[in-house]
XYZ file of C-alpha atoms in Angstrom:
583
model
C 21.350 56.251 26.913
C 20.752 54.532 23.535
C 19.884 56.732 20.568
C 16.285 56.542 19.362
C 17.271 54.576 16.232
C 18.927 51.874 18.332
C 15.889 51.623 20.614
C 13.624 51.131 17.609
C 15.939 48.515 16.178
C 16.104 46.645 19.498
C 12.318 46.764 19.819
C 11.809 45.312 16.371
C 14.309 42.566 17.192
C 12.380 41.660 20.355
C 9.127 41.558 18.424
C 10.744 39.240 15.883
C 12.068 36.939 18.596
C 8.698 36.760 20.322
C 7.037 36.044 16.977
C 9.520 33.238 16.330
C 8.572 31.461 19.553
C 5.490 29.733 18.120
C 3.316 27.881 20.583
C 1.784 24.428 20.374
C 3.063 21.237 18.793
C 4.893 20.945 15.457
C 5.334 24.654 14.705
C 7.039 23.653 11.447
C 3.662 22.577 10.008
C 1.075 25.082 8.689
C -1.493 25.498 11.533
C -4.369 27.707 12.692
C -5.515 27.637 16.309
C -2.802 25.028 16.763
C -4.414 22.651 14.265
C -2.842 21.493 11.025
C -4.916 22.769 8.118
C -2.682 21.890 5.174
C -1.190 18.478 5.920
C -0.690 17.296 2.357
C 2.702 17.763 0.768
C 4.439 15.834 -2.006
C 6.564 13.112 -0.393
C 9.309 13.625 -2.974
C 11.359 10.928 -4.647
C 8.901 10.230 -7.455
C 10.156 8.554 -10.623
C 8.751 10.434 -13.592
C 8.827 9.885 -17.322
C 11.828 11.675 -18.859
C 11.371 14.602 -21.189
C 11.005 13.674 -24.845
C 13.962 14.254 -27.125
C 13.286 17.349 -29.232
C 14.508 15.778 -32.484
C 12.584 12.518 -32.265
C 13.744 9.052 -31.190
C 17.378 8.101 -30.730
C 18.981 4.662 -30.625
C 19.320 3.393 -27.060
C 21.986 0.675 -26.995
C 22.603 -1.445 -23.917
C 24.479 -4.693 -23.461
C 25.156 -7.044 -20.586
C 26.576 -10.527 -20.019
C 23.849 -13.166 -20.192
C 24.589 -14.264 -16.638
C 25.554 -12.239 -13.598
C 28.663 -14.353 -13.033
C 30.849 -16.731 -15.038
C 33.255 -19.246 -13.510
C 36.767 -20.389 -14.310
C 36.675 -23.653 -16.202
C 33.640 -22.655 -18.213
C 34.126 -22.051 -21.907
C 31.151 -20.380 -23.522
C 29.773 -17.034 -22.411
C 27.219 -14.700 -23.937
C 26.388 -11.026 -24.272
C 22.860 -9.708 -24.697
C 22.723 -6.627 -26.917
C 19.642 -4.408 -26.997
C 19.311 -1.637 -29.567
C 15.950 0.113 -29.673
C 14.572 3.516 -30.617
C 13.888 5.543 -27.482
C 11.841 8.732 -27.156
C 13.962 9.782 -24.139
C 17.623 8.865 -24.596
C 20.192 7.438 -26.946
C 22.497 8.251 -29.815
C 21.653 9.564 -33.237
C 20.658 6.930 -35.813
C 18.846 7.269 -39.158
C 15.285 6.207 -40.053
C 14.056 5.496 -36.528
C 10.694 7.146 -37.056
C 8.007 4.685 -38.100
C 7.062 7.106 -40.868
C 10.517 6.861 -42.436
C 10.355 5.427 -45.976
C 13.374 3.184 -45.317
C 14.105 0.892 -42.372
C 16.904 1.744 -39.938
C 20.291 0.398 -41.030
C 21.780 -2.488 -39.022
C 24.302 -1.950 -36.259
C 27.757 -3.458 -36.863
C 29.576 -3.678 -33.554
C 32.493 -5.033 -31.528
C 32.511 -5.855 -27.823
C 36.013 -5.486 -26.385
C 37.901 -5.625 -23.122
C 38.756 -2.116 -21.991
C 42.083 -3.226 -20.480
C 43.736 -4.616 -23.614
C 41.276 -3.824 -26.456
C 40.835 -7.509 -27.309
C 37.622 -8.133 -29.227
C 35.306 -10.687 -27.626
C 32.389 -10.402 -30.072
C 32.166 -8.936 -33.563
C 28.724 -9.094 -35.151
C 25.678 -7.175 -36.366
C 22.189 -6.469 -35.035
C 19.182 -5.465 -37.092
C 17.351 -2.413 -35.764
C 13.572 -2.159 -35.530
C 11.630 1.083 -35.711
C 9.563 -0.119 -32.724
C 10.082 1.922 -29.580
C 12.035 0.648 -26.577
C 8.680 0.713 -24.788
C 7.440 -2.027 -27.132
C 6.722 -5.491 -25.757
C 9.014 -6.932 -28.460
C 12.223 -4.858 -28.353
C 15.186 -5.658 -30.578
C 17.791 -7.790 -28.837
C 19.965 -10.754 -29.534
C 22.387 -13.029 -27.726
C 25.980 -13.362 -28.934
C 28.271 -16.195 -27.844
C 32.030 -16.114 -27.337
C 34.637 -18.521 -25.966
C 36.085 -17.388 -22.642
C 38.960 -19.852 -22.879
C 40.460 -18.038 -25.880
C 41.247 -14.809 -24.061
C 43.491 -15.834 -21.144
C 41.300 -14.016 -18.655
C 42.384 -14.358 -15.045
C 39.514 -15.272 -12.720
C 39.132 -12.549 -10.099
C 36.598 -10.844 -7.841
C 36.988 -7.506 -9.639
C 34.733 -7.224 -12.732
C 36.268 -6.784 -16.176
C 35.223 -3.576 -17.907
C 33.904 -4.104 -21.438
C 32.870 -1.658 -24.138
C 30.628 -1.934 -27.200
C 31.478 0.249 -30.178
C 29.549 0.207 -33.428
C 28.437 2.022 -36.527
C 26.035 1.835 -39.430
C 27.287 0.261 -42.707
C 28.353 3.629 -44.085
C 30.332 4.545 -40.967
C 28.398 7.790 -40.621
C 26.696 7.068 -37.295
C 28.605 5.739 -34.299
C 27.450 4.042 -31.103
C 29.132 3.173 -27.804
C 28.072 1.586 -24.505
C 29.802 0.068 -21.479
C 29.202 -2.883 -19.167
C 30.982 -5.312 -16.827
C 31.889 -8.990 -17.089
C 32.236 -10.926 -13.824
C 34.617 -13.885 -14.228
C 35.223 -15.604 -10.894
C 37.410 -18.425 -9.627
C 35.400 -21.611 -9.356
C 34.120 -22.356 -5.882
C 34.864 -25.732 -4.334
C 32.512 -25.580 -1.346
C 28.941 -24.446 -0.924
C 26.379 -23.165 -3.389
C 26.521 -20.641 -6.227
C 23.672 -18.559 -7.634
C 23.649 -16.638 -10.857
C 20.974 -14.461 -12.419
C 19.835 -14.645 -16.036
C 19.883 -11.127 -17.465
C 17.793 -12.191 -20.465
C 14.606 -13.282 -18.699
C 15.385 -12.506 -15.058
C 15.449 -16.074 -13.771
C 17.595 -17.649 -11.066
C 20.052 -20.499 -11.658
C 21.427 -22.462 -8.714
C 24.337 -24.852 -8.227
C 25.169 -27.015 -5.217
C 26.050 -30.566 -4.275
C 22.333 -31.363 -4.551
C 22.398 -30.373 -8.252
C 25.613 -32.362 -8.889
C 27.407 -29.014 -9.096
C 25.549 -28.111 -12.287
C 23.475 -24.957 -12.662
C 19.750 -25.637 -12.872
C 16.686 -23.360 -13.044
C 15.478 -22.454 -9.565
C 12.109 -20.919 -8.709
C 12.202 -20.139 -4.964
C 8.772 -20.663 -3.437
C 8.092 -20.426 0.277
C 7.854 -18.041 3.206
C 9.810 -15.755 5.415
C 10.534 -18.203 8.236
C 10.428 -16.836 11.772
C 12.727 -17.767 14.598
C 9.896 -17.913 17.140
C 7.705 -21.007 16.929
C 9.700 -22.375 13.994
C 13.435 -22.259 13.316
C 14.431 -21.643 16.932
C 12.048 -24.159 18.501
C 13.462 -27.274 20.116
C 11.464 -29.370 17.633
C 12.809 -27.442 14.614
C 13.753 -30.675 12.827
C 10.162 -31.878 12.617
C 8.874 -28.410 11.779
C 11.332 -27.810 8.923
C 10.578 -31.242 7.470
C 6.830 -30.602 7.732
C 7.282 -27.239 5.997
C 9.140 -28.904 3.139
C 6.578 -31.702 2.924
C 3.871 -29.126 2.180
C 5.666 -28.281 -1.081
C 7.926 -25.353 -0.168
C 11.430 -25.435 -1.613
C 12.902 -22.350 0.063
C 12.566 -19.730 2.774
C 13.922 -16.398 3.944
C 15.452 -17.576 7.219
C 14.973 -15.092 10.068
C 17.666 -16.337 12.425
C 21.444 -16.037 12.399
C 23.839 -18.833 11.579
C 25.632 -18.171 14.871
C 22.428 -18.727 16.849
C 20.979 -21.509 14.707
C 23.866 -23.314 13.058
C 22.240 -26.766 13.388
C 19.125 -25.482 11.595
C 21.176 -24.387 8.597
C 23.042 -27.695 8.507
C 19.697 -29.497 8.604
C 18.361 -27.416 5.714
C 21.528 -28.070 3.709
C 20.986 -31.791 4.153
C 17.348 -31.495 3.060
C 18.155 -29.243 0.069
C 15.907 -26.604 1.640
C 17.351 -23.428 0.123
C 17.321 -20.077 1.866
C 17.819 -16.367 1.510
C 19.918 -15.227 4.467
C 18.583 -12.322 6.528
C 20.906 -9.320 6.926
C 18.194 -6.690 7.405
C 19.083 -6.166 11.087
C 22.767 -5.874 10.306
C 23.128 -3.991 7.047
C 23.765 -0.662 8.775
C 26.776 -2.225 10.525
C 29.355 -3.405 7.998
C 31.389 -5.215 10.638
C 28.327 -7.288 11.529
C 27.625 -7.897 7.827
C 31.129 -9.252 7.314
C 30.867 -11.473 10.392
C 27.623 -13.020 9.140
C 28.741 -13.471 5.534
C 32.095 -15.002 6.438
C 30.268 -17.825 8.240
C 27.282 -18.514 5.940
C 28.865 -18.029 2.499
C 29.977 -21.664 2.025
C 26.747 -23.351 3.106
C 24.974 -25.520 0.537
C 21.473 -24.031 0.768
C 22.322 -20.326 0.548
C 20.930 -18.720 -2.608
C 20.810 -15.003 -1.758
C 21.229 -12.384 0.948
C 18.297 -10.283 2.142
C 20.071 -6.957 2.292
C 17.373 -4.564 3.496
C 13.703 -4.632 4.443
C 11.619 -1.664 3.259
C 14.390 0.954 3.391
C 12.078 3.209 1.371
C 9.354 3.001 4.002
C 11.857 3.617 6.796
C 13.487 6.384 4.736
C 16.944 4.965 5.372
C 20.005 6.753 3.962
C 20.606 5.831 0.329
C 24.211 4.730 0.836
C 23.541 1.926 3.312
C 22.562 -0.918 0.982
C 25.200 -0.207 -1.712
C 27.861 -0.174 0.997
C 26.520 -3.407 2.482
C 26.461 -5.080 -0.940
C 30.062 -4.005 -1.559
C 31.048 -5.530 1.785
C 29.215 -8.749 0.891
C 30.826 -8.972 -2.545
C 34.311 -8.565 -1.116
C 33.728 -11.836 0.738
C 31.090 -13.552 -1.393
C 30.473 -12.504 -5.008
C 28.764 -15.857 -5.650
C 25.324 -14.919 -4.269
C 23.046 -11.973 -5.154
C 21.666 -9.380 -2.741
C 17.942 -8.629 -2.398
C 15.958 -5.629 -1.203
C 12.273 -5.448 -0.262
C 10.469 -2.296 -1.384
C 7.272 -1.251 0.361
C 6.553 2.052 -1.369
C 4.912 2.372 -4.751
C 6.954 5.430 -5.744
C 9.631 6.732 -3.393
C 13.251 7.055 -4.590
C 13.105 3.813 -6.570
C 16.492 4.312 -8.230
C 18.288 5.112 -4.999
C 16.766 2.303 -2.929
C 17.402 -0.394 -5.547
C 20.940 0.698 -6.431
C 22.493 -1.804 -4.017
C 20.307 -4.781 -4.953
C 20.437 -7.521 -7.566
C 16.901 -8.758 -6.795
C 13.953 -6.427 -6.157
C 11.179 -7.814 -3.961
C 7.847 -6.004 -3.613
C 5.484 -6.530 -0.712
C 2.166 -5.125 -1.886
C -0.293 -6.467 0.727
C -3.724 -5.436 -0.603
C -6.257 -7.839 0.922
C -8.572 -6.576 3.654
C -7.283 -3.005 3.650
C -9.252 0.218 3.736
C -7.501 1.898 0.837
C -8.963 5.345 1.490
C -8.853 5.835 5.281
C -6.186 4.665 7.728
C -6.098 3.372 11.278
C -4.399 6.653 12.144
C -7.598 8.557 11.451
C -6.388 10.141 8.217
C -7.271 9.736 4.549
C -4.904 7.851 2.249
C -3.908 9.287 -1.103
C -0.824 10.021 -3.163
C 0.493 12.592 -0.680
C -0.920 11.550 2.689
C -1.624 8.578 4.896
C -0.589 4.969 5.471
C -3.213 2.317 4.741
C -0.989 -0.777 4.738
C -0.482 -0.992 0.969
C 0.971 2.125 -0.622
C -1.270 3.609 -3.328
C -3.231 0.346 -3.607
C -6.845 -0.312 -4.548
C -7.300 -3.275 -2.231
C -7.499 -6.174 -4.713
C -5.293 -8.841 -6.243
C -4.639 -6.610 -9.261
C -2.456 -4.447 -7.013
C 0.221 -7.130 -7.385
C 0.152 -6.778 -11.178
C 0.200 -2.997 -10.947
C 3.117 -2.905 -8.533
C 5.349 -5.146 -10.633
C 4.445 -3.244 -13.804
C 5.246 0.021 -12.046
C 8.700 -1.163 -11.005
C 9.441 -2.278 -14.571
C 8.213 1.053 -15.922
C 10.586 2.917 -13.616
C 13.496 0.859 -14.940
C 12.490 1.720 -18.501
C 12.232 5.425 -17.727
C 15.572 5.429 -15.918
C 17.351 3.462 -18.639
C 18.193 0.607 -16.257
C 18.671 -3.023 -17.197
C 15.739 -4.924 -15.629
C 16.611 -6.629 -12.364
C 15.192 -9.933 -11.161
C 11.801 -9.363 -9.496
C 10.177 -11.163 -6.578
C 6.746 -11.091 -4.973
C 6.023 -11.305 -1.251
C 2.412 -12.521 -1.103
C 0.219 -11.493 1.800
C -0.696 -14.530 3.899
C -1.739 -12.777 7.117
C -4.074 -10.210 8.692
C -3.948 -7.773 11.590
C -1.919 -4.763 12.762
C -4.948 -2.554 12.242
C -4.411 -2.512 8.469
C -5.585 -5.908 7.206
C -9.024 -6.984 8.378
C -8.765 -10.570 7.138
C -6.525 -13.212 5.684
C -6.557 -13.650 1.930
C -8.590 -16.638 0.802
C -6.824 -19.642 -0.663
C -7.987 -18.543 -4.113
C -6.695 -14.997 -3.631
C -3.262 -16.241 -2.587
C -2.950 -18.443 -5.673
C -4.238 -15.632 -7.898
C -1.720 -13.137 -6.491
C 1.146 -15.568 -7.034
C 0.032 -16.396 -10.579
C -0.391 -12.703 -11.403
C 3.092 -12.082 -10.064
C 4.413 -14.653 -12.536
C 2.374 -12.985 -15.304
C 4.248 -9.760 -14.554
C 7.751 -11.130 -14.324
C 8.285 -12.349 -10.745
C 10.810 -15.182 -10.420
C 10.662 -15.709 -6.657
C 7.836 -16.075 -4.121
C 8.304 -15.481 -0.378
C 5.141 -15.048 1.692
C 5.044 -13.157 4.977
C 5.292 -14.960 7.410
C 5.577 -18.626 8.547
C 4.048 -20.090 10.635
C 0.579 -18.634 10.206
C -2.514 -20.536 9.076
C -2.592 -24.201 8.136
C -5.038 -23.612 5.278
C -2.972 -20.988 3.494
C 0.187 -22.984 4.137
C -1.296 -26.039 2.450
C -2.504 -23.987 -0.514
C 0.830 -22.209 -0.895
C 2.599 -25.559 -0.701
C 0.317 -27.247 -3.231
C 0.695 -24.441 -5.762
C 4.405 -24.116 -5.042
C 4.976 -27.816 -5.592
C 3.418 -27.504 -9.052
C 5.230 -24.402 -10.273
C 8.654 -24.810 -8.649
C 9.321 -28.225 -10.179
C 9.983 -29.343 -13.729
C 8.489 -28.772 -16.261
C 6.745 -25.581 -15.072
C 9.827 -24.052 -13.450
C 11.773 -24.185 -16.733
C 9.063 -22.142 -18.442
C 8.822 -19.517 -15.696
C 12.557 -19.262 -14.977
C 14.113 -19.438 -18.452
C 11.229 -19.060 -20.912
C 10.050 -15.919 -22.642
C 7.044 -14.344 -20.926
C 4.322 -13.015 -23.236
C 1.212 -11.231 -21.983
C -1.777 -11.134 -24.291
C -5.350 -9.949 -24.515
C -8.419 -12.097 -24.069
C -11.716 -11.981 -25.933
C -15.213 -13.332 -25.474
C -16.335 -11.490 -22.336
C -19.036 -8.927 -23.040
C -19.018 -7.437 -19.545
C -16.262 -4.792 -19.406
C -15.945 -5.049 -15.628
C -15.491 -8.813 -15.769
C -13.133 -8.528 -18.730
C -10.851 -6.162 -16.829
C -10.465 -8.780 -14.100
C -9.136 -11.515 -16.405
C -5.454 -11.721 -17.300
C -3.671 -14.194 -19.566
C -0.004 -14.936 -20.155
C 2.145 -17.654 -21.656
C 5.754 -18.728 -21.490
C 7.544 -20.021 -24.576
C 10.431 -22.393 -23.942
C 13.869 -20.952 -24.517
C 15.378 -23.784 -26.513
C 14.537 -24.753 -30.063
C 13.731 -28.255 -31.203
C 11.967 -30.868 -29.113
C 11.991 -28.768 -25.935
C 10.337 -25.847 -27.644
C 7.157 -27.563 -28.822
C 5.234 -26.677 -25.672
C 3.935 -23.520 -24.052
C 2.757 -22.800 -20.536
C -0.522 -20.847 -20.507
C -2.009 -19.171 -17.435
C -5.350 -17.375 -17.041
C -6.443 -15.631 -13.834
C -9.965 -14.424 -13.133
C -9.133 -11.873 -10.460
C -12.773 -10.972 -9.866
C -15.157 -12.159 -7.175
C -17.744 -13.378 -9.686
C -17.734 -16.470 -11.871
C -17.495 -16.012 -15.642
C -19.857 -18.157 -17.686
C -18.633 -17.019 -21.090
C -15.752 -18.734 -22.848
C -12.542 -16.737 -22.850
C -10.663 -16.800 -26.163
C -6.887 -16.531 -26.271
C -4.888 -16.109 -29.470
C -1.453 -17.638 -29.039
C 1.460 -15.492 -30.260
C 3.745 -16.018 -33.258
C 1.282 -18.115 -35.155
C 1.613 -21.024 -32.738
C -0.911 -23.782 -33.454
C -2.276 -25.870 -30.590
C -1.922 -29.610 -31.165
C -3.054 -30.923 -27.808
C -3.164 -30.650 -24.043
C -0.021 -31.867 -22.301
C -0.846 -31.230 -18.628
C -3.287 -29.383 -16.396
C -1.038 -27.651 -13.875
C -3.733 -25.876 -11.864
C -7.462 -25.202 -11.987
C -10.630 -26.952 -13.098
C -11.713 -24.833 -16.059
C -12.690 -26.400 -19.370
C -10.154 -25.997 -22.206
C -10.843 -26.354 -25.925
C -8.807 -25.242 -28.923
C -8.856 -24.680 -32.655
C -5.559 -24.015 -34.439
C -4.011 -21.012 -32.666
C -7.059 -20.185 -30.534
C -7.430 -21.466 -26.985
C -10.766 -21.234 -25.192
C -11.356 -21.489 -21.460
C -14.815 -21.954 -20.003
C -16.354 -22.308 -16.551
C -14.079 -19.920 -14.693
C -15.147 -19.748 -11.085
C -14.680 -16.618 -9.005
C -11.028 -15.788 -8.235
C -9.901 -18.748 -10.327
C -6.435 -19.562 -11.612
C -6.084 -21.966 -14.540
C -2.693 -23.061 -15.813
C -1.933 -25.647 -18.510
C 0.912 -26.863 -20.697
C -0.050 -27.191 -24.367
C 1.600 -28.982 -27.283
C 2.169 -26.591 -30.195
């Protein structure tokens, strides 16, 4: 017989076991009468603003090669050096507060190879007291001659270090980066990214093996009813004739080799789809080893919405490493669906960040699943969206803000415009005007690549996408968007606050000085559903004075100007107006 104490203990254990056997579905959720009563919980993975430094701003110094890759046989290379006061991170430096009676001293620095200490650049950079969050941060570009340093071209990056000090030698700075110096490639295309403005440069037989600015503009291209059809030749040619210059090809080179050879012959460039394979490195290597030397390849699509699928963080970095072992000549892209879910982790393996905010025709507050949508609950087809074209602007700004908070060098951005409806989320197609507005707003906020989901869909939207794409993806507009400096600015002249909030303006200033820098590209988008009768006034930056109208790129608004003030009248609802001006 068990002693009384053991019987009591055994009884309590049984009661605990019975209590642990909860009934009903999902016992891990808080429920009453079997029903969830507290479904909201933070999803986790949010990117938040860092804590402020207790002693005021510090000097945040970053540097990077101008281009993602350099090739053997090339002589000149460049480093971009950024040195800006930061409220969150950096190294101690005097007079960074705006209230300081004296300006910050300049930074004298060397950039050297880690392996042998050889100095590549020795120069100085003036420091501004403006914060790193300013729209005009301090940076400069410093040139050096690669041929002087006997560097061996190789797939492994060279480690480089920046060391510097103030003139008195009291304050010291250091930062690290990598220089990719590759053997030249004799077959197929090469793509490199511009780390100054985020643009894409492309080289192939079609460009006479010279790098040229490239603004990809097109669709994700399906296998069904398009690339895998028996009449694919006619369909690809018709797609190109609409004005598209690229696609994200959704078929393998093993299954559709003739399609890729056709596109190479047409100079129809493509991002190669690895989204179905990136979890299997053997499959990744098999695909890359075949496609890497094709003429039209400009990038790999590494992963599709890994944040939405909540994929393990390591998958894309491992896939990119496998790709680079075979092909370091083309960047890797990732598509993000979420507005704020482990941004750092899900972009770590990508060179190009694509966002697919699809806002048109959604119910932003209540989902097809019968639940509300908010920051902690629900899926309404566009994460944390309002359901208007401004969601594109907000999403791109959000991604850039995360990079600033995390201290990351900005990566090339891309926009995937919505050109579809259905799936219980999107009640209608975007209008032609909404599609153009979303693409223009994406350019306003730094996008350098457009890939709509998905082709084929509607003839009307395809024609509109092609018409707009043909304008912006060709010279002279592409040079502004790809290599020029993007400047966003305020507008004036609209008395209605609601209407004013719907109008955005931006311009691109040409990169080069002299004759090629006497023009600016100006774009204004009325993202509202009402026409604006009032004239919109735009003050051009840097004291630029308008001398005349060079070209109307898009739109039918009325432009006038006086000195440095541009005025735009007769903006219709959801209108995009884009012009090139002499200055």
